[in-house]
Every structure is written in structure tokens, then in C-alpha cells.
Amino acid sequence: MALASASVPVGLRHTFGAATGQPTAPQVQNALFGVHFAEASGKLSAWRKGAPLLTNAVARAVTATGVRSTGDSDYTREIEVKPVADALGAGKQLIARCADGRKQLDFEVRATLYDRLDALVVEVICRNVSREPIVISSVEPVRALREEDAACLWPGVSRVLTNGQMYSDAGKVREPKPGENIKTWWDLAFYTCDDKDGLVVGYLENNSSQGRITAGFGKAESSAGLDDRISLVAESTYEQQFVLKPGASVSSDRVMFNFAPNPFAALESYAQAIGDVHKVRLNQPINGWCSWFSFFGATSEAEVLRQAEFAARHLKPFGFEYMQVDDGFYRAFGDWEGNDRFPHGMKWLAGQIRKLGLKPGLWLAPYVIAEGTEIHRQHPDWLIHRVDGKLKQIGPGLVEGSKEAEQQTPKLYALDITNAGAADWMRRLFDTVANDWGYDFIKIDFVEWTILAAERYYDPTVTKATIYRRGCEIMRQAMGPHRHLLDCGPGPVSVGLIDSMRIELDQPPVTWHQYFLHSTSTAPAAAKRYYYHNRTWINDADHVVLSNLTVPQAQAAATIVSLSGGNMIAGDRMTDLDVPRLEILKKVFPSFGEAARPIDLFERDKPEIFALRVKKKFGEWLVLGIFNADEKSPAEKVIALDRLGLDASKTYVAFDFWKQKFFGELRGQFSVRLEPASVVLLAIHERRGVPQLISTGRHVTQGGVELESIAWNAATTTLSGISLGPSGTVHSVFLYLPDKHPWVQADPFLFYDFPGYTLKIMEENILRVQVRFDKTGRVPWEVDMGKFFGK
């Protein structure tokens, strides 16, 4: 309490009691929080666990004629407290109604506390009470600046995790500096320590707005560190020309202050809350191939079928399902039938893929319309226009009127689905692709510089976020609920309507740089966006392309995509893969579906240690991926067991998957040496003192997809299991033996054949079960330890 009081500046103590750090008259509270809205000043304050959290925050709206705030003297205010029950649970809500004496713009501030959540949720509703339209570019549901005698108080922040607006920007892990304002889209995580409470401030929904957060850090008065008082602004952005009609309202969308016992749990529970609000239901991850990285825009019908035939023979038995045709197949943007490289048409191609036992997928840029197409010629009113009424020319990074714009051939424009005709055209496009042509997987792209680049829409009373969600709703309704929709856009806007979300930037040609060396590469993106996976959408870490990598690099690239838990999409010309790389690819199909936690997330912008907990009915273990991104120098990493969520007082056993070798017994902490540009992938099991599973050679999860059961019978000293695998293949199951068996040139160090499997001791503590799937995909096996070792 003393510390909390000391951290509050004198100017704030009219709201917070100096002795307790709590508001003198909380209007709504629960076991953790209290909230107070000052009717006299229009300012919101909150505390958590008796310490101030938010002091003197106001809400603001930025309009074409100026800024309005709940703190303005023109407003009169009244408070209501009522019970609330929604997707997040039951609780209490404070409603502060702020009536504008000018009769222009009213505010309604809603602060909600839930009985079962360690969270504060804030939303602001703005209503136009005038007789004229009001242009609003943004609303700030929370504005707490130190220079305005307000703040968010969260002592000891040493790192923050930001986020980017689009898939191409995965955000950064940064150390805040005094005087620095850190900006982020969607959410911001504040880190103090791995084992201390974590705080995430983020948008629960972006149905009306695109949420942006700014945190400003000051220098502490009594030390060289940071001031505990953080300037915090949550800004709900619309666009410059958004019009709020008389009598109409617009929401800021809800902003959540989410807490948990550690920063990882704070991120994960925040993402889960987003999923709960949107009632997220996901189809299965995509396991397949995409044409882009092999052929870019030069793909062809013949090449797609050649790759499909290869995949059906060699990869389908391992969980491969989809063949996705990417950019380059169409006649023109807006005319999506196949071009002359696809002479039989896209419907025919989908049918041929199905005949091979696979599922077809297709890439679309639904908002891009080329000059000369039917829409451009006959329906120019369906296209986005500039404020001056002329058609808006678009392109990635294109500046209208520039030399590049003049030379663009054909010129490109954007579909405006606020026009009912354009919306119906897009609905018919997705209905045709999904239900007539028969594509089960659709990937949408090129949205940042099309629908989201508009300065105004045909209907100026809708926001960018609203129209982007409306587009996804049209797609989903046309496709139906059981086909997979992958969005290469702003996922926090489309959450609840999509299945998977692209999370990183493709950087061809695909080399080691693509996977590890840039802040937006696969590994950093999989780390910085891991918490979204399976809670809001399936993470799509792009393609597994191995042909340009060395074998150790290929193992690392395949491993990091696998540990992302999301879509598993090959990108090589599969017919040209050599045996070692094809075998690597087989070991990552199918996707396990769960994301690994990046253990060193807050230590560096490009994390290198990922821990995946595998839980099966027959057991639980940890799969640990440790990477060295440096292409020139080896590395050694020391890892404490408790950082992995393991009990440091216990003994564990580990197996190296890619080396197929016993790694050793682990106690307290252990060290790992890594060669340049490589991975060590370990399965870590608690040592049980009896023969037990330690690994397999089939899948990177080392038992997650290829074991139906395994059990130890102490009475008969028998370890038995049931292995799963493609017919006609062989793979190993490795068992750990608690008693060492030094090698001798005699029994039991020979091969022991049984129907469907062979036993052999490989190391002093490791027994291999070589399982043969000769005629079936399910093989039971057992090891009678008494008989095997002659006991």
C-alpha cells in the first residue's frame, strides 16, 4: 500500500486516497478491482489488488471540426451500475453517460468487471445528437497521459511486445526507453519478469475500428530507471471520411486490461477472451502444398497435376491433403476463370485433384479489379473512388500520379462492397469457386492496398473495420461453414469468420533468412504471435521450402513451422526434392495443431527456444526446439528446467529427434551445443523408474500422431503399445530403460523379430522397436522385459 501511494503523483491524489491507493468512492468493484468515474470531471480511475492501475483517464473523439472529450466542461454526467452477463461471464458494469451541452456528440463510457476474470474491460459509445452528420476519424476509449495528470501504473516494466497491423509485420520485443512512445496495433504486452504478473492491454474486438495503442515512458524522478506512470492511449481508428449520421452511434470496440500470474498466461488468456467473444469455431489446419514459391505467377495446370500426382503417392499417406493453386492462374484480376496455362478451366482442375484423393485450394485477390474487365467497363460505380469522385488507382505502395502509376498495365482498381451490386458480385464469386468449381480451401490476399486503402466508400457511414468484416461475412456465407478460409489481412478484424491467418512476411527467394534472420521471419513471427493460435485462428507460418537449404537448415525450418502448430504447407517443386529433404517433409505431416510457447520471448526480438507440451491419454511430455540462427558460429545454451514448466527437483530423460540418439538425463538445468544454422529437437519425459516411451522416428512430436497407446504392466514387466503409420512404411519407437545394459557380443544385443516389429538395443538405456506397417496402418507390439533380458 505504501509503495502504491508513493507512486501516485500529488496531482492525482484527489482521486486516489493517499493511505490506501484506492478511490474514496468506488462505484463498481469485485475481489480484484475497483472502478470510479468522477461525475464532476469526466475522468475514469481504477485499481487492482489495492494499487492504482488507471488514473484520471478520459475518452476522446477526433472529429473534422475538433476534439471532444468526456472531460470537457460542456458535458453533464450521470452514473449507472448494472449486472452484466455475456460471452466472458457474469459481472458488473459501470455506465457513465456524458451528455453534450452543445448538442453535438454524447459519450457513453462502459467499464466492466467480470467475476471470474482478472481483467478490466472499457468501451466507449459515441452518439451524434446533432442535426448534422459528424465526420469522426477516431475515438480514444482510454486516454491517460502523464502531462494531463493521468497515467496507467504498472511498475517494473522492462520489455514490451508490440504487434503489426498486417501479417507482414509481426511486431517487436523492445526495451522501453525514457521519453519513448511505443506504438502498436491491436495489443501491447508489458513484461516485468517471467514469474510475476503479466499485463496485456488489447482490443477484444475490432468490429467497428482498427485498434491502436500507444505507451509513453518517462524517467523516474529518484533513479535512472523508468517512471512507474505510463502514458497510455487506446485509439480506435476509423478513417478520415467516416460519417456518423444524426442519431447514429459508433463503438470504440472493447479494450481489455488483462492480467495473469505470468506474461505468457496473460497473452494466452487475452487471446482466449477474443475467441470467446467471437464464438470462434475453426476447421482443421491445412496440410498440403502451394504453388507460389516454386512457380510464382507462372504456374500451370500441367505442373499442378504433376505435383498432385507425386503428393498423392508419396505424402498423402503421411497426412497431406490439399493442393492449392496460387497467384497466376486467372485471366485478369476480376476475371477469375483460368488463363491459357489452364486450358481445361479451374472446375476441371479441382475435379482432377479430387480424383487423386486430394482436396483443391485456390488463391484469390477478391478486391482487385483490372482495367478492361467487365466490372471496370460496365460497373465503375462498384469500384472505390477518391474524395474528388475519380476512380482510385491502386497497387502495392503505389502513389497515384507517379510515373509508376502512369506505367501500370493494366491499371488496377478496388472493389467497393458497400455498393450492393459489388457485394453481390463477390458473393457469387465465392459461391462459384467453392460450390460450383469445388474448392475446399480459399486463400485471400492483397487487401492492404485495396479495400483497406480507401479514403472513402460508396457508403461513407461504414468504417474500414466494418466493411472488412462484412466482406469476410460474405465470403463465409457463400463458402459455407466447413470450407477453410485463410486471410492474409488484419486478423483481429476478421476473427470469428476465418479459419487461419497468415502471420509472417514471405521473403523470396526462400533461404535461411526467410525462417530466422529478420524480425518478420517465420521463427520470430511464430513466437510473437503464438498466443493467437487455436484461440482466435489457426496460425499460418507460410510454406516449408527445403530445396534451397542445407539438410541441418531444412530440419530447422521444418521444425519451426511444425512448432507453430498451424498450417503445414509445402512450397517446393516436390518432384525435384531429394530423398533426405523429402524424408524431412514427411516427418512434419500432419500438423499437430498446437503451438509451442517461445520460452525466451521477452529476452530477444528473435526467440530461439520453443516448448510444446504434448498431452495424450497414455502420457504427457515436452517437445523442445532449440535453434541457432547464426549461420557462422556455433552456440551453447543453458536451459533451466523450471523455465520449461518442469519440476527442477525431478529427473527427466531426453532424446534428440534429428540425431535419433539419447540426449541424457536432466536435472536442474542442462546445456545444449548447436552447430551454426541448426536445431536440436528434444523429447523430454519425466523419468519414471520403469521402461517408458522416450521418442519415435516418425513425427517431430515423437508420439503425438503416431502412437495410439502405450502402457507399462508392472505385474508382467511388459511394455506394450499400438503404433500408427502409412501402409508399406517402417518407423522406430524408442524406449528408455532405467537400468543400463552395457554392450556385449551376445544376447540381448542382437535383432529380435516378431510379427510386425523388431527389437534391438541401440544404446545402454535405449531399446528400439522397429515397427513394420506391411499390410496395415495399425501395429500392436510388446516388450516382455523379463524374457528379453533373461530375468
PDB file of C-alpha atoms in Angstrom, residues 165-166 210 367 384 446-455 457 464-465 467-468 489-490 493:
ATOM      1  CA  GLN A 165      -1.301  -4.060 -38.412  1.00  0.00           C
ATOM      2  CA  MET A 166      -0.924  -6.711 -41.114  1.00  0.00           C
ATOM      3  CA  GLN A 210      -8.876  -0.862 -36.054  1.00  0.00           C
ATOM      4  CA  TYR A 367     -10.886  -6.786 -54.131  1.00  0.00           C
ATOM      5  CA  ILE A 384     -13.587   2.626 -54.883  1.00  0.00           C
ATOM      6  CA  PHE A 446      -3.931  -8.137 -51.487  1.00  0.00           C
ATOM      7  CA  VAL A 447      -6.302  -6.462 -49.040  1.00  0.00           C
ATOM      8  CA  GLU A 448      -3.997  -3.829 -47.527  1.00  0.00           C
ATOM      9  CA  TRP A 449      -3.712  -1.789 -50.713  1.00  0.00           C
ATOM     10  CA  THR A 450      -7.288  -2.368 -51.920  1.00  0.00           C
ATOM     11  CA  ILE A 451     -10.323  -2.336 -49.632  1.00  0.00           C
ATOM     12  CA  LEU A 452      -8.299  -1.066 -46.670  1.00  0.00           C
ATOM     13  CA  ALA A 453      -6.654   1.750 -48.660  1.00  0.00           C
ATOM     14  CA  ALA A 454      -9.888   3.602 -49.360  1.00  0.00           C
ATOM     15  CA  GLU A 455     -10.232   7.234 -48.323  1.00  0.00           C
ATOM     16  CA  TYR A 457     -16.557   4.321 -49.593  1.00  0.00           C
ATOM     17  CA  LYS A 464     -12.876   0.205 -42.673  1.00  0.00           C
ATOM     18  CA  ALA A 465     -13.143  -2.459 -39.994  1.00  0.00           C
ATOM     19  CA  ILE A 467     -16.550  -3.216 -44.263  1.00  0.00           C
ATOM     20  CA  TYR A 468     -13.649  -5.666 -43.983  1.00  0.00           C
ATOM     21  CA  GLY A 489      -5.009  -9.410 -43.826  1.00  0.00           C
ATOM     22  CA  PRO A 490      -5.737  -7.859 -40.425  1.00  0.00           C
ATOM     23  CA  VAL A 493     -10.705  -7.607 -37.666  1.00  0.00           C
TER      24      VAL A 493
END
